[in-house]
Amino acid sequence: MTDAATATQANAQREYEVHRADLPLSCPSPAMALWNSHPRVYLPIASEGGRSECPYCGATYVLVD
């Protein structure tokens, strides 16, 4: 689990690049603070052709490798 002092702000960007090592992909990611975000949802980026959009916040995730 990520320490609150080192967590990044959830939903701060509109597009995020992710790597296969980051899978399974969730929004917000485990590195993001959850206290000010929506419930965690897992996104099927690999089966969606390398691009996935969060149904809660609209953030787009792009698989770069």
PDB file of N, CA, C and O in Angstrom:
ATOM      1  N   MET A   1       0.848  -1.183   0.000  1.00  0.00           N
ATOM      2  CA  MET A   1       0.000   0.000   0.000  1.00  0.00           C
ATOM      3  C   MET A   1       0.891   1.242   0.000  1.00  0.00           C
ATOM      4  O   MET A   1       1.932   1.274   0.622  1.00  0.00           O
ATOM      5  N   THR A   2       0.458   2.282  -0.659  1.00  0.00           N
ATOM      6  CA  THR A   2       1.233   3.509  -0.798  1.00  0.00           C
ATOM      7  C   THR A   2       1.057   4.398   0.419  1.00  0.00           C
ATOM      8  O   THR A   2      -0.038   4.564   0.927  1.00  0.00           O
ATOM      9  N   ASP A   3       2.136   4.982   0.869  1.00  0.00           N
ATOM     10  CA  ASP A   3       2.129   5.918   1.987  1.00  0.00           C
ATOM     11  C   ASP A   3       1.444   7.207   1.547  1.00  0.00           C
ATOM     12  O   ASP A   3       1.668   7.706   0.452  1.00  0.00           O
ATOM     13  N   ALA A   4       0.602   7.779   2.398  1.00  0.00           N
ATOM     14  CA  ALA A   4      -0.140   9.002   2.045  1.00  0.00           C
ATOM     15  C   ALA A   4       0.784  10.163   1.714  1.00  0.00           C
ATOM     16  O   ALA A   4       0.449  11.026   0.905  1.00  0.00           O
ATOM     17  N   ALA A   5       1.962  10.205   2.320  1.00  0.00           N
ATOM     18  CA  ALA A   5       2.901  11.298   2.068  1.00  0.00           C
ATOM     19  C   ALA A   5       3.531  11.199   0.680  1.00  0.00           C
ATOM     20  O   ALA A   5       3.968  12.195   0.123  1.00  0.00           O
ATOM     21  N   THR A   6       3.571   9.976   0.100  1.00  0.00           N
ATOM     22  CA  THR A   6       4.204   9.800  -1.212  1.00  0.00           C
ATOM     23  C   THR A   6       3.195   9.571  -2.326  1.00  0.00           C
ATOM     24  O   THR A   6       3.572   9.444  -3.476  1.00  0.00           O
ATOM     25  N   ALA A   7       1.930   9.503  -2.015  1.00  0.00           N
ATOM     26  CA  ALA A   7       0.901   9.261  -3.021  1.00  0.00           C
ATOM     27  C   ALA A   7       0.737  10.475  -3.923  1.00  0.00           C
ATOM     28  O   ALA A   7       0.808  11.611  -3.480  1.00  0.00           O
ATOM     29  N   THR A   8       0.509  10.203  -5.199  1.00  0.00           N
ATOM     30  CA  THR A   8       0.241  11.289  -6.135  1.00  0.00           C
ATOM     31  C   THR A   8      -1.239  11.641  -6.071  1.00  0.00           C
ATOM     32  O   THR A   8      -2.062  10.841  -5.643  1.00  0.00           O
ATOM     33  N   GLN A   9      -1.569  12.818  -6.525  1.00  0.00           N
ATOM     34  CA  GLN A   9      -2.967  13.240  -6.517  1.00  0.00           C
ATOM     35  C   GLN A   9      -3.753  12.432  -7.535  1.00  0.00           C
ATOM     36  O   GLN A   9      -3.342  12.281  -8.681  1.00  0.00           O
ATOM     37  N   ALA A  10      -4.880  11.918  -7.129  1.00  0.00           N
ATOM     38  CA  ALA A  10      -5.720  11.139  -8.025  1.00  0.00           C
ATOM     39  C   ALA A  10      -6.408  12.050  -9.037  1.00  0.00           C
ATOM     40  O   ALA A  10      -6.774  13.171  -8.717  1.00  0.00           O
ATOM     41  N   ASN A  11      -6.576  11.549 -10.236  1.00  0.00           N
ATOM     42  CA  ASN A  11      -7.314  12.240 -11.296  1.00  0.00           C
ATOM     43  C   ASN A  11      -6.765  13.625 -11.609  1.00  0.00           C
ATOM     44  O   ASN A  11      -7.518  14.528 -11.971  1.00  0.00           O
ATOM     45  N   ALA A  12      -5.459  13.813 -11.489  1.00  0.00           N
ATOM     46  CA  ALA A  12      -4.848  15.117 -11.737  1.00  0.00           C
ATOM     47  C   ALA A  12      -4.586  15.355 -13.219  1.00  0.00           C
ATOM     48  O   ALA A  12      -4.458  16.488 -13.645  1.00  0.00           O
ATOM     49  N   GLN A  13      -4.501  14.288 -13.999  1.00  0.00           N
ATOM     50  CA  GLN A  13      -4.230  14.410 -15.424  1.00  0.00           C
ATOM     51  C   GLN A  13      -5.404  13.869 -16.220  1.00  0.00           C
ATOM     52  O   GLN A  13      -6.234  13.135 -15.696  1.00  0.00           O
ATOM     53  N   ARG A  14      -5.452  14.187 -17.486  1.00  0.00           N
ATOM     54  CA  ARG A  14      -6.493  13.648 -18.364  1.00  0.00           C
ATOM     55  C   ARG A  14      -5.993  12.440 -19.137  1.00  0.00           C
ATOM     56  O   ARG A  14      -6.783  11.668 -19.646  1.00  0.00           O
ATOM     57  N   GLU A  15      -4.664  12.295 -19.275  1.00  0.00           N
ATOM     58  CA  GLU A  15      -4.112  11.142 -19.980  1.00  0.00           C
ATOM     59  C   GLU A  15      -2.880  10.634 -19.242  1.00  0.00           C
ATOM     60  O   GLU A  15      -2.055  11.422 -18.787  1.00  0.00           O
ATOM     61  N   TYR A  16      -2.797   9.318 -19.126  1.00  0.00           N
ATOM     62  CA  TYR A  16      -1.681   8.670 -18.431  1.00  0.00           C
ATOM     63  C   TYR A  16      -1.089   7.610 -19.342  1.00  0.00           C
ATOM     64  O   TYR A  16      -1.833   6.894 -20.030  1.00  0.00           O
ATOM     65  N   GLU A  17       0.239   7.501 -19.355  1.00  0.00           N
ATOM     66  CA  GLU A  17       0.907   6.417 -20.068  1.00  0.00           C
ATOM     67  C   GLU A  17       1.190   5.315 -19.063  1.00  0.00           C
ATOM     68  O   GLU A  17       1.647   5.583 -17.951  1.00  0.00           O
ATOM     69  N   VAL A  18       0.898   4.069 -19.451  1.00  0.00           N
ATOM     70  CA  VAL A  18       1.137   2.929 -18.577  1.00  0.00           C
ATOM     71  C   VAL A  18       1.937   1.880 -19.332  1.00  0.00           C
ATOM     72  O   VAL A  18       1.967   1.864 -20.566  1.00  0.00           O
ATOM     73  N   HIS A  19       2.576   1.010 -18.594  1.00  0.00           N
ATOM     74  CA  HIS A  19       3.394  -0.065 -19.156  1.00  0.00           C
ATOM     75  C   HIS A  19       2.787  -1.408 -18.761  1.00  0.00           C
ATOM     76  O   HIS A  19       2.030  -1.493 -17.790  1.00  0.00           O
ATOM     77  N   ARG A  20       3.135  -2.444 -19.485  1.00  0.00           N
ATOM     78  CA  ARG A  20       2.614  -3.779 -19.169  1.00  0.00           C
ATOM     79  C   ARG A  20       2.948  -4.182 -17.739  1.00  0.00           C
ATOM     80  O   ARG A  20       2.182  -4.905 -17.112  1.00  0.00           O
ATOM     81  N   ALA A  21       4.050  -3.704 -17.205  1.00  0.00           N
ATOM     82  CA  ALA A  21       4.422  -4.002 -15.822  1.00  0.00           C
ATOM     83  C   ALA A  21       3.433  -3.394 -14.830  1.00  0.00           C
ATOM     84  O   ALA A  21       3.365  -3.826 -13.678  1.00  0.00           O
ATOM     85  N   ASP A  22       2.656  -2.395 -15.264  1.00  0.00           N
ATOM     86  CA  ASP A  22       1.665  -1.738 -14.404  1.00  0.00           C
ATOM     87  C   ASP A  22       0.335  -2.486 -14.360  1.00  0.00           C
ATOM     88  O   ASP A  22      -0.560  -2.098 -13.608  1.00  0.00           O
ATOM     89  N   LEU A  23       0.177  -3.506 -15.201  1.00  0.00           N
ATOM     90  CA  LEU A  23      -1.090  -4.234 -15.264  1.00  0.00           C
ATOM     91  C   LEU A  23      -1.224  -5.189 -14.089  1.00  0.00           C
ATOM     92  O   LEU A  23      -0.232  -5.707 -13.622  1.00  0.00           O
ATOM     93  N   PRO A  24      -2.394  -5.456 -13.573  1.00  0.00           N
ATOM     94  CA  PRO A  24      -3.673  -4.960 -14.030  1.00  0.00           C
ATOM     95  C   PRO A  24      -3.821  -3.473 -13.732  1.00  0.00           C
ATOM     96  O   PRO A  24      -3.359  -2.974 -12.701  1.00  0.00           O
ATOM     97  N   LEU A  25      -4.472  -2.780 -14.622  1.00  0.00           N
ATOM     98  CA  LEU A  25      -4.629  -1.334 -14.542  1.00  0.00           C
ATOM     99  C   LEU A  25      -5.886  -0.969 -13.778  1.00  0.00           C
ATOM    100  O   LEU A  25      -6.955  -1.518 -14.027  1.00  0.00           O
ATOM    101  N   SER A  26      -5.735  -0.040 -12.846  1.00  0.00           N
ATOM    102  CA  SER A  26      -6.910   0.463 -12.137  1.00  0.00           C
ATOM    103  C   SER A  26      -6.860   1.984 -12.094  1.00  0.00           C
ATOM    104  O   SER A  26      -5.811   2.584 -12.192  1.00  0.00           O
ATOM    105  N   CYS A  27      -8.018   2.568 -11.983  1.00  0.00           N
ATOM    106  CA  CYS A  27      -8.126   4.016 -11.817  1.00  0.00           C
ATOM    107  C   CYS A  27      -8.966   4.256 -10.580  1.00  0.00           C
ATOM    108  O   CYS A  27     -10.078   3.729 -10.492  1.00  0.00           O
ATOM    109  N   PRO A  28      -8.468   4.996  -9.632  1.00  0.00           N
ATOM    110  CA  PRO A  28      -7.113   5.509  -9.535  1.00  0.00           C
ATOM    111  C   PRO A  28      -6.118   4.374  -9.313  1.00  0.00           C
ATOM    112  O   PRO A  28      -6.489   3.313  -8.833  1.00  0.00           O
ATOM    113  N   SER A  29      -4.871   4.625  -9.681  1.00  0.00           N
ATOM    114  CA  SER A  29      -3.834   3.600  -9.541  1.00  0.00           C
ATOM    115  C   SER A  29      -3.446   3.450  -8.072  1.00  0.00           C
ATOM    116  O   SER A  29      -3.736   4.326  -7.260  1.00  0.00           O
ATOM    117  N   PRO A  30      -2.775   2.364  -7.720  1.00  0.00           N
ATOM    118  CA  PRO A  30      -2.342   2.174  -6.333  1.00  0.00           C
ATOM    119  C   PRO A  30      -1.425   3.287  -5.829  1.00  0.00           C
ATOM    120  O   PRO A  30      -1.337   3.518  -4.631  1.00  0.00           O
ATOM    121  N   ALA A  31      -0.760   4.014  -6.724  1.00  0.00           N
ATOM    122  CA  ALA A  31       0.143   5.096  -6.315  1.00  0.00           C
ATOM    123  C   ALA A  31      -0.590   6.404  -6.054  1.00  0.00           C
ATOM    124  O   ALA A  31       0.009   7.381  -5.631  1.00  0.00           O
ATOM    125  N   MET A  32      -1.890   6.435  -6.316  1.00  0.00           N
ATOM    126  CA  MET A  32      -2.664   7.669  -6.137  1.00  0.00           C
ATOM    127  C   MET A  32      -3.407   7.659  -4.797  1.00  0.00           C
ATOM    128  O   MET A  32      -3.817   6.612  -4.318  1.00  0.00           O
ATOM    129  N   ALA A  33      -3.571   8.840  -4.237  1.00  0.00           N
ATOM    130  CA  ALA A  33      -4.338   8.975  -3.001  1.00  0.00           C
ATOM    131  C   ALA A  33      -5.813   8.712  -3.305  1.00  0.00           C
ATOM    132  O   ALA A  33      -6.343   9.197  -4.297  1.00  0.00           O
ATOM    133  N   LEU A  34      -6.470   7.941  -2.456  1.00  0.00           N
ATOM    134  CA  LEU A  34      -7.864   7.585  -2.701  1.00  0.00           C
ATOM    135  C   LEU A  34      -8.859   8.467  -1.967  1.00  0.00           C
ATOM    136  O   LEU A  34     -10.034   8.479  -2.289  1.00  0.00           O
ATOM    137  N   TRP A  35      -8.415   9.207  -0.997  1.00  0.00           N
ATOM    138  CA  TRP A  35      -9.348   9.963  -0.163  1.00  0.00           C
ATOM    139  C   TRP A  35     -10.149  10.999  -0.939  1.00  0.00           C
ATOM    140  O   TRP A  35     -11.244  11.357  -0.546  1.00  0.00           O
ATOM    141  N   ASN A  36      -9.629  11.477  -2.058  1.00  0.00           N
ATOM    142  CA  ASN A  36     -10.351  12.503  -2.821  1.00  0.00           C
ATOM    143  C   ASN A  36     -10.702  12.033  -4.229  1.00  0.00           C
ATOM    144  O   ASN A  36     -10.766  12.821  -5.151  1.00  0.00           O
ATOM    145  N   SER A  37     -10.959  10.744  -4.357  1.00  0.00           N
ATOM    146  CA  SER A  37     -11.194  10.202  -5.681  1.00  0.00           C
ATOM    147  C   SER A  37     -12.460   9.352  -5.704  1.00  0.00           C
ATOM    148  O   SER A  37     -13.166   9.229  -4.719  1.00  0.00           O
ATOM    149  N   HIS A  38     -12.700   8.740  -6.850  1.00  0.00           N
ATOM    150  CA  HIS A  38     -13.830   7.834  -7.023  1.00  0.00           C
ATOM    151  C   HIS A  38     -13.431   6.420  -6.610  1.00  0.00           C
ATOM    152  O   HIS A  38     -12.253   6.156  -6.379  1.00  0.00           O
ATOM    153  N   PRO A  39     -14.382   5.497  -6.533  1.00  0.00           N
ATOM    154  CA  PRO A  39     -14.035   4.105  -6.217  1.00  0.00           C
ATOM    155  C   PRO A  39     -13.088   3.536  -7.268  1.00  0.00           C
ATOM    156  O   PRO A  39     -13.135   3.927  -8.431  1.00  0.00           O
ATOM    157  N   ARG A  40     -12.225   2.626  -6.845  1.00  0.00           N
ATOM    158  CA  ARG A  40     -11.268   2.018  -7.774  1.00  0.00           C
ATOM    159  C   ARG A  40     -12.012   1.123  -8.761  1.00  0.00           C
ATOM    160  O   ARG A  40     -12.861   0.342  -8.394  1.00  0.00           O
ATOM    161  N   VAL A  41     -11.659   1.274 -10.028  1.00  0.00           N
ATOM    162  CA  VAL A  41     -12.237   0.457 -11.093  1.00  0.00           C
ATOM    163  C   VAL A  41     -11.078  -0.096 -11.922  1.00  0.00           C
ATOM    164  O   VAL A  41     -10.091   0.597 -12.170  1.00  0.00           O
ATOM    165  N   TYR A  42     -11.163  -1.364 -12.287  1.00  0.00           N
ATOM    166  CA  TYR A  42     -10.119  -1.990 -13.109  1.00  0.00           C
ATOM    167  C   TYR A  42     -10.488  -1.847 -14.575  1.00  0.00           C
ATOM    168  O   TYR A  42     -11.643  -2.048 -14.968  1.00  0.00           O
ATOM    169  N   LEU A  43      -9.488  -1.463 -15.378  1.00  0.00           N
ATOM    170  CA  LEU A  43      -9.705  -1.173 -16.800  1.00  0.00           C
ATOM    171  C   LEU A  43      -9.027  -2.235 -17.664  1.00  0.00           C
ATOM    172  O   LEU A  43      -7.837  -2.505 -17.502  1.00  0.00           O
ATOM    173  N   PRO A  44      -9.746  -2.817 -18.618  1.00  0.00           N
ATOM    174  CA  PRO A  44      -9.205  -3.878 -19.475  1.00  0.00           C
ATOM    175  C   PRO A  44      -8.415  -3.324 -20.662  1.00  0.00           C
ATOM    176  O   PRO A  44      -8.746  -3.567 -21.825  1.00  0.00           O
ATOM    177  N   ILE A  45      -7.360  -2.599 -20.398  1.00  0.00           N
ATOM    178  CA  ILE A  45      -6.621  -1.884 -21.446  1.00  0.00           C
ATOM    179  C   ILE A  45      -6.028  -2.821 -22.498  1.00  0.00           C
ATOM    180  O   ILE A  45      -6.033  -2.496 -23.681  1.00  0.00           O
ATOM    181  N   ALA A  46      -5.533  -3.986 -22.096  1.00  0.00           N
ATOM    182  CA  ALA A  46      -4.909  -4.896 -23.067  1.00  0.00           C
ATOM    183  C   ALA A  46      -5.929  -5.415 -24.070  1.00  0.00           C
ATOM    184  O   ALA A  46      -5.639  -5.511 -25.261  1.00  0.00           O
ATOM    185  N   SER A  47      -7.133  -5.692 -23.623  1.00  0.00           N
ATOM    186  CA  SER A  47      -8.161  -6.203 -24.537  1.00  0.00           C
ATOM    187  C   SER A  47      -8.888  -5.087 -25.282  1.00  0.00           C
ATOM    188  O   SER A  47      -9.679  -5.357 -26.182  1.00  0.00           O
ATOM    189  N   GLU A  48      -8.611  -3.846 -24.934  1.00  0.00           N
ATOM    190  CA  GLU A  48      -9.229  -2.703 -25.615  1.00  0.00           C
ATOM    191  C   GLU A  48      -8.276  -2.045 -26.610  1.00  0.00           C
ATOM    192  O   GLU A  48      -8.446  -0.878 -26.952  1.00  0.00           O
ATOM    193  N   GLY A  49      -7.250  -2.766 -27.022  1.00  0.00           N
ATOM    194  CA  GLY A  49      -6.343  -2.254 -28.040  1.00  0.00           C
ATOM    195  C   GLY A  49      -5.306  -1.271 -27.539  1.00  0.00           C
ATOM    196  O   GLY A  49      -4.730  -0.512 -28.311  1.00  0.00           O
ATOM    197  N   GLY A  50      -5.047  -1.246 -26.229  1.00  0.00           N
ATOM    198  CA  GLY A  50      -3.995  -0.390 -25.693  1.00  0.00           C
ATOM    199  C   GLY A  50      -4.440   0.998 -25.278  1.00  0.00           C
ATOM    200  O   GLY A  50      -3.622   1.849 -24.952  1.00  0.00           O
ATOM    201  N   ARG A  51      -5.739   1.219 -25.262  1.00  0.00           N
ATOM    202  CA  ARG A  51      -6.266   2.526 -24.851  1.00  0.00           C
ATOM    203  C   ARG A  51      -7.561   2.284 -24.080  1.00  0.00           C
ATOM    204  O   ARG A  51      -8.427   1.548 -24.548  1.00  0.00           O
ATOM    205  N   SER A  52      -7.675   2.899 -22.903  1.00  0.00           N
ATOM    206  CA  SER A  52      -8.855   2.684 -22.078  1.00  0.00           C
ATOM    207  C   SER A  52      -9.229   3.977 -21.375  1.00  0.00           C
ATOM    208  O   SER A  52      -8.360   4.783 -21.032  1.00  0.00           O
ATOM    209  N   GLU A  53     -10.533   4.179 -21.162  1.00  0.00           N
ATOM    210  CA  GLU A  53     -11.016   5.385 -20.497  1.00  0.00           C
ATOM    211  C   GLU A  53     -11.758   5.011 -19.220  1.00  0.00           C
ATOM    212  O   GLU A  53     -12.581   4.087 -19.215  1.00  0.00           O
ATOM    213  N   CYS A  54     -11.485   5.733 -18.151  1.00  0.00           N
ATOM    214  CA  CYS A  54     -12.151   5.499 -16.884  1.00  0.00           C
ATOM    215  C   CYS A  54     -13.601   5.975 -16.976  1.00  0.00           C
ATOM    216  O   CYS A  54     -13.855   7.114 -17.358  1.00  0.00           O
ATOM    217  N   PRO A  55     -14.566   5.124 -16.602  1.00  0.00           N
ATOM    218  CA  PRO A  55     -15.961   5.530 -16.678  1.00  0.00           C
ATOM    219  C   PRO A  55     -16.351   6.557 -15.604  1.00  0.00           C
ATOM    220  O   PRO A  55     -17.369   7.224 -15.737  1.00  0.00           O
ATOM    221  N   TYR A  56     -15.558   6.692 -14.566  1.00  0.00           N
ATOM    222  CA  TYR A  56     -15.854   7.650 -13.502  1.00  0.00           C
ATOM    223  C   TYR A  56     -15.345   9.058 -13.813  1.00  0.00           C
ATOM    224  O   TYR A  56     -16.086  10.017 -13.763  1.00  0.00           O
ATOM    225  N   CYS A  57     -14.040   9.159 -14.088  1.00  0.00           N
ATOM    226  CA  CYS A  57     -13.433  10.483 -14.211  1.00  0.00           C
ATOM    227  C   CYS A  57     -13.075  10.872 -15.642  1.00  0.00           C
ATOM    228  O   CYS A  57     -12.697  11.995 -15.906  1.00  0.00           O
ATOM    229  N   GLY A  58     -13.138   9.908 -16.574  1.00  0.00           N
ATOM    230  CA  GLY A  58     -12.837  10.210 -17.957  1.00  0.00           C
ATOM    231  C   GLY A  58     -11.361  10.215 -18.301  1.00  0.00           C
ATOM    232  O   GLY A  58     -11.006  10.511 -19.437  1.00  0.00           O
ATOM    233  N   ALA A  59     -10.501   9.890 -17.345  1.00  0.00           N
ATOM    234  CA  ALA A  59      -9.058   9.832 -17.630  1.00  0.00           C
ATOM    235  C   ALA A  59      -8.800   8.748 -18.672  1.00  0.00           C
ATOM    236  O   ALA A  59      -9.400   7.672 -18.633  1.00  0.00           O
ATOM    237  N   THR A  60      -7.895   9.040 -19.597  1.00  0.00           N
ATOM    238  CA  THR A  60      -7.533   8.086 -20.641  1.00  0.00           C
ATOM    239  C   THR A  60      -6.184   7.492 -20.298  1.00  0.00           C
ATOM    240  O   THR A  60      -5.253   8.200 -19.916  1.00  0.00           O
ATOM    241  N   TYR A  61      -6.072   6.183 -20.455  1.00  0.00           N
ATOM    242  CA  TYR A  61      -4.834   5.455 -20.206  1.00  0.00           C
ATOM    243  C   TYR A  61      -4.372   4.859 -21.524  1.00  0.00           C
ATOM    244  O   TYR A  61      -5.174   4.276 -22.256  1.00  0.00           O
ATOM    245  N   VAL A  62      -3.067   5.020 -21.818  1.00  0.00           N
ATOM    246  CA  VAL A  62      -2.493   4.543 -23.062  1.00  0.00           C
ATOM    247  C   VAL A  62      -1.362   3.578 -22.733  1.00  0.00           C
ATOM    248  O   VAL A  62      -0.442   3.912 -21.981  1.00  0.00           O
ATOM    249  N   LEU A  63      -1.432   2.381 -23.286  1.00  0.00           N
ATOM    250  CA  LEU A  63      -0.403   1.373 -23.080  1.00  0.00           C
ATOM    251  C   LEU A  63       0.746   1.661 -24.034  1.00  0.00           C
ATOM    252  O   LEU A  63       0.559   1.710 -25.247  1.00  0.00           O
ATOM    253  N   VAL A  64       1.942   1.918 -23.491  1.00  0.00           N
ATOM    254  CA  VAL A  64       3.067   2.332 -24.334  1.00  0.00           C
ATOM    255  C   VAL A  64       4.051   1.208 -24.663  1.00  0.00           C
ATOM    256  O   VAL A  64       4.991   1.427 -25.405  1.00  0.00           O
ATOM    257  N   ASP A  65       3.882   0.028 -24.114  1.00  0.00           N
ATOM    258  CA  ASP A  65       4.750  -1.093 -24.486  1.00  0.00           C
ATOM    259  C   ASP A  65       4.024  -2.396 -24.446  1.00  0.00           C
ATOM    260  O   ASP A  65       2.927  -2.521 -24.021  1.00  0.00           O
TER     261      ASP A  65
END
